[in-house]
XYZ file of C-alpha atoms in Angstrom:
773
model
C -0.030 -0.076 -0.016
C 2.888 2.395 1.151
C 4.676 1.750 -2.315
C 1.380 2.534 -4.197
C 0.759 5.724 -2.557
C 4.532 6.910 -3.054
C 4.041 5.968 -6.847
C 0.645 7.942 -7.017
C 2.227 10.910 -5.559
C 5.211 11.067 -7.214
C 3.212 10.909 -10.636
C 0.797 13.129 -9.814
C 2.989 15.961 -8.384
C 5.607 15.741 -11.036
C 6.297 19.720 -11.188
C 6.815 20.181 -7.776
C 8.684 16.862 -7.063
C 11.263 17.702 -10.100
C 11.625 21.466 -8.632
C 12.481 19.889 -5.478
C 14.775 17.686 -6.944
C 16.551 20.650 -8.603
C 17.168 22.410 -5.430
C 18.600 19.651 -3.621
C 20.968 18.983 -6.514
C 21.709 22.615 -6.310
C 22.398 22.699 -2.423
C 24.516 19.631 -2.919
C 26.652 21.023 -5.740
C 27.132 24.380 -4.090
C 27.959 22.507 -0.798
C 30.547 20.162 -2.021
C 32.173 22.857 -4.564
C 32.466 25.354 -2.204
C 33.904 23.358 0.959
C 36.504 22.230 -1.687
C 37.015 25.706 -2.825
C 37.231 26.982 0.600
C 40.025 24.457 1.489
C 41.692 25.015 -1.681
C 41.608 28.893 -1.388
C 42.609 29.117 2.310
C 45.626 26.888 2.112
C 46.001 27.262 -1.519
C 49.204 30.083 -1.072
C 51.122 27.993 1.480
C 50.478 24.698 -0.510
C 51.638 26.828 -3.908
C 54.727 28.440 -2.145
C 55.361 25.077 -0.728
C 55.336 23.212 -4.067
C 57.323 25.999 -5.427
C 60.085 26.077 -2.788
C 59.682 29.496 -2.039
C 62.532 31.206 0.029
C 61.951 33.726 3.006
C 63.588 36.389 1.537
C 64.036 37.857 -2.039
C 66.156 40.116 -3.769
C 66.318 41.450 -7.440
C 69.727 43.406 -8.212
C 70.410 45.174 -11.608
C 74.137 45.502 -12.176
C 76.662 44.502 -15.219
C 79.049 42.789 -12.604
C 79.448 40.712 -9.468
C 79.006 43.363 -6.789
C 79.383 41.036 -4.106
C 75.910 41.024 -2.919
C 75.325 37.041 -2.612
C 78.782 36.576 -0.786
C 77.900 39.431 1.764
C 74.509 37.848 2.470
C 76.096 34.565 2.808
C 78.478 35.914 5.593
C 75.668 36.271 7.889
C 75.154 33.625 10.704
C 71.074 33.867 10.178
C 71.272 32.965 6.320
C 71.425 29.073 5.460
C 71.508 29.341 1.614
C 71.375 32.253 -0.878
C 70.389 31.107 -4.386
C 71.582 33.284 -7.692
C 69.443 33.171 -11.029
C 70.281 35.420 -14.107
C 67.970 37.697 -15.636
C 67.959 40.207 -18.542
C 65.435 43.128 -18.111
C 63.052 43.833 -20.790
C 60.275 46.088 -22.030
C 57.463 46.049 -23.747
C 59.113 47.490 -27.166
C 60.940 44.310 -27.150
C 58.418 41.947 -27.655
C 56.094 41.596 -31.084
C 53.974 39.152 -32.852
C 54.840 40.788 -36.050
C 56.008 43.943 -37.214
C 52.606 45.884 -37.399
C 51.362 44.259 -33.664
C 53.499 44.911 -30.423
C 52.791 42.895 -27.440
C 51.770 44.176 -23.908
C 54.296 42.972 -21.256
C 54.171 45.462 -18.805
C 56.813 48.097 -17.848
C 59.704 45.729 -16.950
C 59.376 41.848 -18.195
C 62.005 39.526 -17.297
C 63.848 36.914 -19.457
C 65.115 34.053 -17.724
C 66.436 30.654 -18.685
C 64.930 27.324 -17.564
C 68.292 25.866 -16.634
C 68.855 28.635 -13.983
C 65.782 28.368 -12.479
C 65.932 28.458 -8.657
C 62.245 27.804 -7.950
C 59.750 25.238 -9.224
C 57.461 26.738 -12.055
C 54.669 25.120 -13.252
C 52.698 24.544 -16.227
C 48.780 24.715 -16.538
C 48.797 20.865 -15.847
C 50.486 21.595 -12.480
C 53.544 19.931 -13.442
C 57.113 21.575 -13.121
C 58.833 22.794 -16.213
C 62.152 21.300 -16.267
C 62.853 21.741 -19.731
C 61.798 24.066 -22.516
C 62.735 23.308 -26.278
C 64.515 25.716 -28.033
C 62.337 28.206 -30.194
C 59.798 28.013 -27.379
C 58.552 29.826 -24.224
C 56.395 30.179 -21.169
C 55.026 33.430 -19.752
C 53.553 34.032 -16.492
C 51.247 36.523 -15.090
C 48.536 38.394 -17.130
C 50.641 38.154 -20.816
C 48.169 35.812 -22.367
C 45.029 37.437 -21.552
C 46.530 41.004 -22.067
C 47.496 39.908 -25.527
C 44.894 37.103 -26.528
C 47.609 34.833 -27.162
C 46.997 30.882 -27.446
C 49.289 28.134 -27.446
C 51.172 27.603 -30.422
C 51.255 31.417 -31.491
C 54.746 32.964 -32.568
C 56.177 36.123 -30.957
C 59.567 37.661 -31.438
C 62.032 38.954 -28.462
C 64.617 41.455 -29.436
C 67.403 42.961 -27.251
C 69.731 45.057 -29.280
C 70.799 43.389 -32.322
C 69.759 40.023 -31.019
C 66.232 38.292 -31.880
C 64.634 35.139 -30.973
C 61.303 33.779 -32.603
C 59.673 31.793 -30.036
C 56.518 29.705 -29.925
C 53.984 30.497 -26.916
C 53.840 26.928 -25.013
C 51.365 28.117 -22.287
C 51.172 30.418 -19.178
C 53.740 29.525 -16.392
C 52.702 29.336 -12.781
C 55.403 31.304 -10.685
C 55.001 31.742 -7.249
C 57.625 34.583 -6.890
C 56.425 36.706 -9.869
C 53.425 35.334 -11.085
C 50.470 37.296 -9.761
C 48.717 39.777 -11.833
C 49.233 42.656 -9.513
C 52.858 42.474 -10.044
C 52.793 42.732 -13.851
C 56.144 41.393 -14.186
C 55.668 38.962 -16.736
C 58.596 36.295 -16.730
C 59.276 35.034 -19.791
C 60.832 31.458 -19.233
C 62.867 30.173 -22.298
C 65.599 27.563 -23.317
C 69.072 28.465 -22.394
C 70.570 28.850 -25.962
C 67.730 31.572 -26.639
C 68.229 33.109 -23.444
C 72.192 33.276 -24.349
C 71.593 34.384 -27.634
C 69.888 37.572 -25.906
C 72.456 37.907 -23.289
C 75.314 37.925 -25.735
C 74.230 41.841 -27.278
C 76.167 44.417 -26.238
C 72.900 46.327 -24.826
C 72.165 43.237 -22.558
C 75.026 43.992 -20.223
C 72.755 47.454 -19.147
C 69.820 45.113 -18.668
C 71.752 42.200 -16.709
C 70.875 41.299 -13.549
C 70.384 38.599 -10.827
C 67.200 37.351 -8.171
C 68.534 36.086 -4.900
C 66.347 33.320 -3.181
C 67.497 33.875 0.575
C 66.630 31.509 3.213
C 67.129 33.294 6.617
C 66.054 33.558 10.120
C 66.662 37.353 10.669
C 64.846 39.316 7.684
C 66.231 42.623 9.316
C 69.984 41.724 9.058
C 69.446 40.887 5.728
C 67.947 43.919 4.922
C 70.597 46.057 6.500
C 73.262 44.093 4.451
C 71.691 44.733 1.244
C 71.084 48.467 1.839
C 74.475 49.044 1.233
C 74.239 47.907 -2.508
C 72.694 50.536 -5.178
C 71.512 48.509 -7.347
C 68.722 46.574 -5.742
C 65.336 47.064 -7.251
C 62.962 44.869 -5.152
C 63.750 43.124 -1.718
C 60.771 41.467 0.015
C 59.858 38.826 2.242
C 57.818 35.635 0.994
C 55.004 37.095 3.166
C 54.776 40.159 1.288
C 55.165 38.250 -2.123
C 52.329 36.232 -0.918
C 50.047 39.465 -0.741
C 50.865 40.326 -4.041
C 48.224 37.613 -5.077
C 45.687 39.408 -2.982
C 43.801 40.530 -6.230
C 43.604 36.823 -7.166
C 42.412 35.986 -3.848
C 39.789 38.823 -4.132
C 38.106 36.976 -6.899
C 38.686 33.632 -5.157
C 37.012 35.062 -1.976
C 34.515 36.382 -4.114
C 33.472 33.115 -5.583
C 33.444 31.662 -1.911
C 31.036 34.357 -0.771
C 28.848 33.492 -3.893
C 28.842 29.767 -3.100
C 28.022 30.448 0.361
C 24.897 32.699 -0.527
C 24.073 30.173 -3.080
C 23.920 27.401 -0.516
C 21.981 29.992 1.945
C 19.394 30.571 -0.673
C 18.886 26.742 -1.884
C 18.568 25.876 1.751
C 15.860 28.657 2.632
C 13.845 27.902 -0.683
C 14.181 24.107 0.107
C 12.897 24.419 3.889
C 10.286 26.720 2.482
C 9.161 24.047 -0.132
C 9.371 21.070 2.311
C 7.168 22.972 4.659
C 4.775 24.280 1.943
C 4.209 20.794 -0.020
C 3.214 19.153 3.461
C 0.804 22.175 4.684
C -0.585 21.665 0.894
C -1.236 18.123 1.250
C -3.779 18.507 4.301
C -6.563 16.587 2.255
C -4.538 13.477 1.584
C -3.165 13.282 5.084
C -6.757 13.974 6.130
C -7.666 10.889 4.002
C -4.988 8.596 5.425
C -6.110 9.444 8.941
C -9.343 8.628 8.050
C -8.700 5.391 7.048
C -6.831 4.445 10.044
C -3.454 5.519 9.588
C -1.022 6.869 12.465
C 0.477 10.046 12.577
C 4.091 7.942 12.561
C 3.050 5.691 9.611
C 2.130 8.923 7.627
C 5.272 10.770 8.654
C 7.506 7.865 7.530
C 5.662 7.744 4.329
C 6.933 11.453 3.723
C 10.294 11.204 4.742
C 10.988 8.153 2.421
C 9.345 9.962 -0.422
C 11.848 12.900 0.514
C 14.608 10.299 1.324
C 14.391 9.236 -2.310
C 14.733 12.766 -3.936
C 17.065 13.936 -1.602
C 19.579 10.966 -2.432
C 18.932 11.353 -6.002
C 19.160 15.112 -6.088
C 22.586 14.905 -3.782
C 24.041 12.462 -5.959
C 23.433 14.479 -9.237
C 24.463 17.425 -7.180
C 27.836 15.854 -6.420
C 28.536 14.794 -9.735
C 28.240 18.531 -10.924
C 30.364 19.865 -8.069
C 33.306 18.411 -9.861
C 33.107 20.784 -12.989
C 31.238 23.621 -11.336
C 34.514 23.630 -8.796
C 36.845 23.760 -11.535
C 34.664 26.568 -13.408
C 34.441 28.665 -10.435
C 38.427 28.512 -9.611
C 39.438 28.584 -13.219
C 40.467 32.174 -13.325
C 42.413 31.847 -10.050
C 44.090 28.638 -10.636
C 45.706 30.052 -13.894
C 48.124 31.831 -11.799
C 48.346 29.354 -8.975
C 48.981 25.868 -8.358
C 45.648 25.490 -6.383
C 44.621 21.778 -5.107
C 42.242 20.881 -2.279
C 43.756 17.274 -1.084
C 40.924 14.342 -0.629
C 38.735 16.471 -2.773
C 36.421 13.475 -3.283
C 36.267 12.636 0.312
C 35.513 16.643 1.092
C 32.888 16.669 -1.780
C 31.254 13.351 -0.252
C 31.096 14.678 3.216
C 29.374 18.156 2.065
C 26.998 16.095 -0.130
C 25.941 14.008 3.186
C 25.554 17.094 4.896
C 22.955 18.326 2.482
C 20.839 14.774 2.807
C 21.084 15.242 6.676
C 19.659 18.819 6.740
C 17.330 18.168 4.353
C 15.981 15.224 6.063
C 16.073 17.494 9.121
C 13.837 19.849 7.378
C 11.718 17.561 6.107
C 11.235 15.793 9.630
C 10.475 19.219 11.209
C 7.902 20.107 8.641
C 6.106 16.616 8.914
C 5.376 17.640 12.307
C 2.558 19.725 11.162
C 0.822 16.250 10.596
C -0.355 15.877 14.015
C -2.522 18.764 13.786
C -4.592 17.676 11.005
C -7.655 15.468 11.195
C -9.991 13.863 8.674
C -12.120 16.727 8.992
C -9.438 18.854 7.279
C -10.188 17.099 3.879
C -13.654 18.173 4.225
C -13.414 21.631 4.864
C -10.383 22.134 2.217
C -8.122 22.829 4.737
C -10.086 25.969 6.155
C -12.034 26.407 9.222
C -13.643 29.170 8.120
C -12.280 31.320 11.181
C -10.537 34.444 11.493
C -9.691 36.675 14.255
C -7.910 39.578 12.553
C -8.093 41.636 9.540
C -6.292 40.044 6.516
C -5.113 43.104 4.963
C -4.857 47.240 5.476
C -5.735 47.624 1.797
C -9.507 48.380 1.015
C -10.765 47.996 -2.708
C -13.417 50.588 -2.045
C -10.903 53.232 -1.375
C -8.015 51.926 -3.933
C -7.520 53.411 -7.099
C -5.634 50.685 -8.312
C -7.194 48.416 -11.014
C -8.924 45.423 -9.806
C -5.855 43.289 -10.692
C -3.408 45.220 -9.725
C -5.152 45.490 -6.318
C -5.322 41.991 -5.742
C -1.572 41.370 -6.656
C -0.719 44.088 -3.974
C -3.318 43.059 -1.610
C -1.708 39.261 -1.841
C 1.340 40.657 -0.805
C 0.437 42.969 2.487
C -1.732 40.318 3.401
C 0.790 37.872 3.721
C 4.143 39.627 4.242
C 6.008 36.567 6.019
C 5.321 34.283 2.691
C 6.360 37.087 0.355
C 9.074 38.380 2.503
C 11.250 35.187 2.061
C 11.312 35.558 -1.714
C 12.104 39.207 -1.441
C 14.791 38.294 0.535
C 16.305 35.760 -1.838
C 15.951 37.999 -4.944
C 17.745 41.012 -2.667
C 20.624 38.788 -1.712
C 21.056 37.311 -5.245
C 20.985 40.515 -7.179
C 22.832 42.229 -4.452
C 26.144 39.857 -4.977
C 25.806 40.746 -8.314
C 25.895 44.487 -7.227
C 28.976 43.802 -4.984
C 30.999 42.306 -7.652
C 29.939 45.065 -10.254
C 31.176 47.884 -7.903
C 34.536 45.794 -7.451
C 35.342 45.676 -10.994
C 34.227 49.343 -11.859
C 36.358 50.467 -8.852
C 39.563 48.095 -10.236
C 39.141 50.254 -13.679
C 38.491 53.648 -12.566
C 40.633 56.325 -13.081
C 40.130 57.293 -9.270
C 42.330 54.202 -8.139
C 45.340 55.985 -9.698
C 45.733 57.607 -6.593
C 46.081 54.444 -4.775
C 49.306 53.826 -6.925
C 50.677 57.446 -6.162
C 49.721 58.813 -9.638
C 47.960 61.598 -10.620
C 45.350 61.238 -13.350
C 46.767 62.291 -16.770
C 45.356 63.029 -20.070
C 47.331 60.113 -21.409
C 50.268 57.307 -20.712
C 53.054 56.104 -22.695
C 54.540 53.022 -21.679
C 57.196 52.443 -24.212
C 60.887 53.579 -23.490
C 61.661 56.626 -25.932
C 64.936 58.377 -25.401
C 63.593 61.136 -22.733
C 60.853 63.165 -21.658
C 62.173 66.010 -24.074
C 61.598 63.735 -26.754
C 57.885 63.092 -26.324
C 57.519 66.923 -26.051
C 58.871 67.507 -29.365
C 56.842 64.743 -30.661
C 53.739 66.089 -28.938
C 54.659 69.827 -30.539
C 55.350 68.141 -33.906
C 51.852 67.075 -34.172
C 50.063 70.364 -32.836
C 49.160 68.894 -29.398
C 51.469 70.457 -27.324
C 51.420 69.481 -23.596
C 54.120 68.662 -20.598
C 55.436 65.165 -19.739
C 56.588 63.982 -16.313
C 57.385 60.520 -14.861
C 56.812 58.437 -11.813
C 59.795 56.475 -10.562
C 60.450 54.131 -7.728
C 63.709 54.476 -6.205
C 65.396 52.017 -3.481
C 67.574 53.606 -0.341
C 69.297 52.496 2.416
C 67.449 53.717 5.765
C 68.263 53.637 9.216
C 65.327 53.962 11.713
C 66.011 54.296 15.367
C 68.822 51.721 15.780
C 67.515 49.334 12.592
C 69.025 49.285 9.291
C 66.641 48.516 6.379
C 65.817 49.552 2.913
C 62.992 51.713 1.926
C 61.330 52.517 -1.579
C 60.269 55.830 -2.663
C 58.257 57.311 -5.529
C 59.771 60.477 -7.079
C 58.640 62.587 -9.728
C 61.080 65.977 -10.222
C 58.032 67.497 -12.536
C 55.032 66.988 -9.998
C 54.378 69.192 -7.009
C 54.301 67.228 -3.952
C 51.377 69.110 -2.670
C 49.578 67.831 -5.535
C 49.306 64.226 -4.331
C 46.612 62.910 -1.797
C 47.745 62.468 1.741
C 45.703 60.664 4.562
C 47.256 62.761 7.477
C 49.709 65.905 8.117
C 51.045 68.137 5.135
C 52.768 67.510 2.064
C 56.583 67.785 2.184
C 57.718 71.310 1.275
C 61.500 70.871 1.431
C 63.511 68.076 0.117
C 64.618 66.506 3.408
C 60.885 66.054 4.245
C 59.055 62.993 3.306
C 55.648 61.565 3.246
C 55.508 57.709 4.373
C 52.793 54.983 3.984
C 50.654 53.936 6.649
C 52.206 50.333 6.283
C 55.522 51.838 6.447
C 54.654 53.696 9.674
C 53.000 50.528 11.023
C 55.919 48.291 10.428
C 58.549 50.754 12.063
C 56.159 52.377 14.720
C 56.819 55.897 13.357
C 54.496 58.697 12.311
C 54.437 62.612 11.675
C 57.209 64.398 13.106
C 59.707 61.357 13.597
C 63.250 61.375 11.579
C 64.442 58.697 9.181
C 67.946 58.688 8.072
C 68.473 57.976 4.465
C 71.936 56.582 2.872
C 72.355 58.629 -0.011
C 75.575 58.253 -1.973
C 77.365 56.961 1.416
C 76.056 59.917 3.414
C 73.622 59.860 6.026
C 70.633 62.700 5.582
C 68.158 63.082 7.983
C 64.695 63.491 6.682
C 61.551 64.375 8.471
C 57.815 62.784 8.140
C 55.514 65.437 7.439
C 52.443 63.220 6.143
C 51.032 59.806 5.991
C 49.407 58.381 2.940
C 47.890 55.126 1.847
C 49.064 53.353 -1.455
C 48.732 49.913 -3.205
C 52.234 50.096 -5.077
C 54.461 47.275 -3.692
C 51.946 46.302 -1.058
C 51.383 49.859 0.613
C 54.834 50.173 1.150
C 56.200 53.099 -1.326
C 56.839 56.224 0.261
C 57.291 59.658 -1.106
C 60.008 62.115 -1.852
C 59.977 65.889 -2.620
C 59.948 66.919 -5.981
C 63.532 68.955 -5.293
C 65.328 65.573 -3.839
C 68.192 64.635 -6.019
C 68.079 61.199 -7.399
C 70.055 61.966 -10.491
C 72.923 59.355 -9.124
C 70.381 56.718 -8.589
C 68.774 53.904 -11.099
C 65.156 53.778 -10.854
C 63.499 50.307 -9.644
C 60.473 50.743 -11.682
C 58.379 53.257 -13.698
C 54.824 54.265 -13.986
C 55.308 55.104 -17.792
C 55.388 58.733 -19.065
C 52.114 61.173 -18.112
C 51.158 63.558 -20.710
C 49.037 66.468 -19.959
C 47.940 68.421 -22.912
C 47.885 72.420 -22.794
C 44.584 72.757 -24.024
C 40.924 71.985 -22.399
C 40.165 68.875 -24.619
C 36.495 67.336 -24.852
C 36.211 63.434 -24.444
C 36.410 63.105 -28.253
C 39.373 65.424 -28.807
C 41.087 63.661 -26.050
C 40.509 60.158 -27.570
C 41.469 61.556 -31.200
C 44.790 62.499 -29.708
C 45.343 59.222 -28.118
C 44.612 57.634 -31.244
C 47.227 59.541 -32.853
C 49.832 58.716 -29.963
C 49.039 55.103 -30.532
C 50.127 55.496 -34.100
C 53.406 56.786 -33.318
C 54.157 54.881 -30.000
C 52.232 51.818 -30.573
C 48.791 50.583 -29.916
C 49.405 48.743 -26.629
C 51.719 51.341 -25.305
C 49.393 54.403 -25.034
C 46.472 54.486 -22.732
C 43.866 56.653 -21.258
C 43.674 57.054 -17.603
C 40.909 54.416 -17.270
C 43.075 51.514 -19.397
C 46.147 52.362 -16.922
C 44.316 51.755 -13.681
C 42.592 48.917 -15.087
C 45.879 47.344 -16.466
C 48.136 48.350 -13.285
C 45.875 46.791 -10.796
C 45.348 43.796 -12.963
C 41.916 42.313 -11.684
C 39.201 44.153 -13.708
C 38.778 41.930 -16.704
C 38.833 38.792 -14.235
C 36.223 40.475 -11.728
C 34.060 41.299 -15.145
C 34.224 37.702 -15.620
C 33.477 36.522 -12.347
C 30.629 38.996 -12.212
C 28.909 38.000 -15.567
C 29.395 34.060 -14.428
C 27.589 34.779 -10.990
C 24.566 36.769 -13.038
C 24.124 33.730 -15.019
C 23.863 31.740 -12.048
C 21.718 34.272 -10.009
C 19.142 34.456 -12.901
C 18.974 30.804 -13.171
C 17.916 30.735 -9.524
C 15.768 33.433 -9.615
C 13.823 31.246 -12.393
C 13.696 28.325 -10.305
C 12.317 30.469 -7.340
C 9.884 32.079 -9.339
C 8.641 28.986 -11.125
C 8.617 26.846 -7.713
C 6.629 29.490 -5.560
C 4.260 30.308 -8.453
C 3.397 26.689 -9.158
C 3.065 26.333 -4.879
C 0.722 29.384 -5.207
C -1.621 28.275 -7.771
C -1.781 24.688 -6.187
C -2.753 26.281 -2.717
C -4.872 28.703 -4.086
C -7.138 26.550 -6.257
C -10.295 27.730 -4.749
C -9.717 31.332 -4.646
C -8.741 31.184 -8.681
C -12.030 29.019 -9.069
C -13.978 31.864 -7.004
C -12.610 34.701 -9.218
C -13.608 32.818 -12.216
C -16.980 32.198 -11.201
C -17.554 36.127 -10.399
C -16.175 37.249 -13.993
C -12.518 37.399 -13.935
C -10.911 36.085 -17.498
C -7.878 33.929 -17.665
C -5.718 37.023 -18.494
C -6.590 39.050 -15.678
C -5.623 36.016 -13.430
C -2.361 35.461 -15.202
C -1.549 39.026 -14.830
C -2.573 39.050 -11.206
C -0.121 36.404 -10.484
C 2.766 37.878 -12.692
C 2.054 41.262 -11.249
C 2.741 39.832 -7.459
C 6.115 38.633 -8.428
C 7.065 41.803 -10.356
C 6.370 43.968 -7.404
C 8.239 41.438 -5.126
C 11.238 41.651 -7.625
C 11.126 45.401 -7.936
C 10.864 45.771 -4.040
C 13.840 43.394 -3.624
C 15.927 45.629 -6.503
C 15.350 48.468 -4.497
C 16.648 46.837 -1.257
C 19.796 45.597 -2.875
C 20.355 48.692 -4.623
C 20.121 50.602 -1.100
C 22.276 48.172 0.903
C 25.206 46.957 -2.178
C 27.333 50.068 -1.034
C 27.570 48.944 2.692
C 27.786 45.321 1.428
C 30.751 46.155 -0.608
C 32.476 48.156 2.042
C 31.775 45.153 4.585
C 33.089 42.468 1.826
C 35.919 44.176 -0.101
C 37.455 46.705 2.516
C 39.447 44.300 4.246
C 40.982 43.225 1.155
C 41.808 46.305 -0.165
C 43.349 47.351 3.160
C 45.811 44.095 3.403
C 46.989 45.484 -0.161
C 47.772 48.944 1.427
C 44.554 50.908 1.252
C 44.131 51.249 4.907
C 42.120 54.128 4.749
C 39.257 52.651 2.774
C 38.408 53.123 -1.044
C 35.896 55.082 -2.453
C 34.062 52.754 -4.595
C 33.033 53.516 -8.153
C 29.221 53.035 -8.324
C 27.702 53.234 -11.685
C 24.227 54.442 -11.137
C 22.879 52.948 -14.803
C 24.227 49.776 -13.935
C 23.064 49.634 -10.088
C 19.745 51.231 -10.393
C 18.553 50.655 -13.887
C 20.109 47.495 -15.359
C 20.424 44.923 -12.699
C 17.163 45.781 -11.343
C 15.489 45.569 -15.033
C 16.946 42.147 -15.428
C 15.823 40.944 -12.335
C 11.924 42.355 -12.740
C 12.288 41.090 -16.507
C 13.574 37.147 -15.852
C 10.936 37.273 -12.640
C 7.994 38.580 -14.734
C 8.540 36.001 -17.480
C 9.123 33.145 -15.172
C 5.929 33.889 -13.230
C 4.122 34.820 -16.261
C 4.422 31.372 -18.147
C 4.307 29.682 -15.196
C 0.662 31.101 -14.080
C -0.691 29.882 -17.317
C -1.089 26.995 -15.835
C -4.240 28.649 -14.082
C -6.199 27.940 -17.142
C -6.189 24.679 -16.045
C -8.643 25.673 -13.271
C -12.484 26.127 -13.728
C -14.904 27.793 -11.611
C -16.585 24.806 -10.729
C -13.460 23.635 -8.834
C -14.545 26.000 -5.932
C -16.353 23.401 -4.531
C -14.391 20.330 -5.767
C -12.512 18.411 -2.939
C -11.490 15.726 -5.164
């Protein structure tokens, strides 16, 4: 008998059971994939660094001869090893796909031989690259995405008169310099190709070494290398780990998306199970009338839901594997991420879904005790009501009857519709948070976070001088001024501690034009501004003094201001424009900034940028938005994540709308029949049901739009703070997206889903008002 009842129930309520199955499947898929992703991401960098064999400290030194740095470091008692790897420093103009198409490779690409590699560098299959064939190359960072390069494409690298043609073999995962934030593409090539480039006379000026230092005393190492002038980078493994924070933003947001989707799935699942139990008053009443006990009826429903749960969870577990890969694909391109025992972890997550679903079922079936055989006769209603059903009155309303009914339904059952509103608001707010983050990462306002003042145009190639660029501008009837932001490294003494500090400097930009968080801009050459990160690291502030070692002499400088920066993870300080840096080699440059003498419209500015691209190369000239986007390096990835999330969100919106509307039709069968009996047309009833969901979606959109900025601050501020933006970030809100496009998409998808589902009301007749079969 029980088996026959189950068979009939599954056949009779196919739609509800299928939707329930889908949500169980989604819950299991989100749970299994998110748990695996959480483990992969939280332990990912440590796992990656361990597999790569990362050292404790790193130094890049540009020098044409052996300066003795390796020997000096090895003599320290705290240093157990110091490995050296030769390199050649390149620039974007070295790299081309053909005569017309130059490559984008950041400001300072590095050329290295695979034979000299001191770390394990991985290919996309997470295999160590031990050998690179002659005429081929692997490239790290965002080179492939920036140039739309595919495996097998040919590119040419030129150093002076030496040239090699290389076939691109794929993206390399480099723990040291592989993050998109650094922008230093590393070209891993065959030793013969490397030596061919290295033999050119101009290569001597580009030669240098990377030192991988294992030490127990970082301060002692910093004090030692502070005596060497050619050092362009000196950082700990912890700092290099932080360069992956932009990649981790993506991973962290994917985890947030996964967690929210799990919550949404379980909320809907709980509501669905409870609703279907409450809806089946007639079947339960009849079963009690023929003598079945409460426990027997509950077991019957538990068996049904257990079968649905097992099938749905199994499907979800299978789908979680490709879904997890898809969610982490953008992050795993740069990092070696792996969740050990992923099958077991995913299986445990799936079993948790089964357990939670059965708990919801058991809890919901407790209502069976309250139902009696008479409920089957009374159609589930007692006819009693001791409170007003709604605050709205048809006689006082100026709304049409259809609109009034839709609004009245929402007001009369706030608990039921608030669940749908909350689910829709959470879902669309996720997309808005991702949109705010992506728009911020490509906004020119973020240029201040890398210590740069917005300009009309930027040139990343390397002409002979700023004067040369100004001459070219004048020759093309677009006069303007040119300036350059460079970073320099100095030995420094803070209290009793010797160290090295990085400073940003531009001789052509007044220090007062930059943005400071506290204090006043440096007014003299012996005054400096330090970053919040530097101030915290060395416990110094405004009014304190720092001694810089300049050309072997000590120069006392006073701190007059504090600022925030995301350059070098918040550790770049600022010099006054009159500070003499002529005897120092810069460690990096933000390129040449052009400010035209005339006020230009956007169209005029774009025309001039196109002219400059024709002169200096398509990829070497950028406007302020492109400069911000490419410097921070995660905007495109964030856009991809946003679009993926939008698709998932809309899919769930469709499921929720279809599920809830189908449930409402079943529970409101008598009301629909009465409406038809008193003259309402099928069209009016369909629009009545559709309008309810349209109103809910609109309310959810307004709530999400109002809360998306606080939610963005809550979710993203801590990540930007770890990158150096400790005073907060002014997020770029695009009103068209937040207040129009995404709400319109949510409302449109909801209306379409509810409309086509509500067509099912056509099957209900006016005679069904008194039909209890």
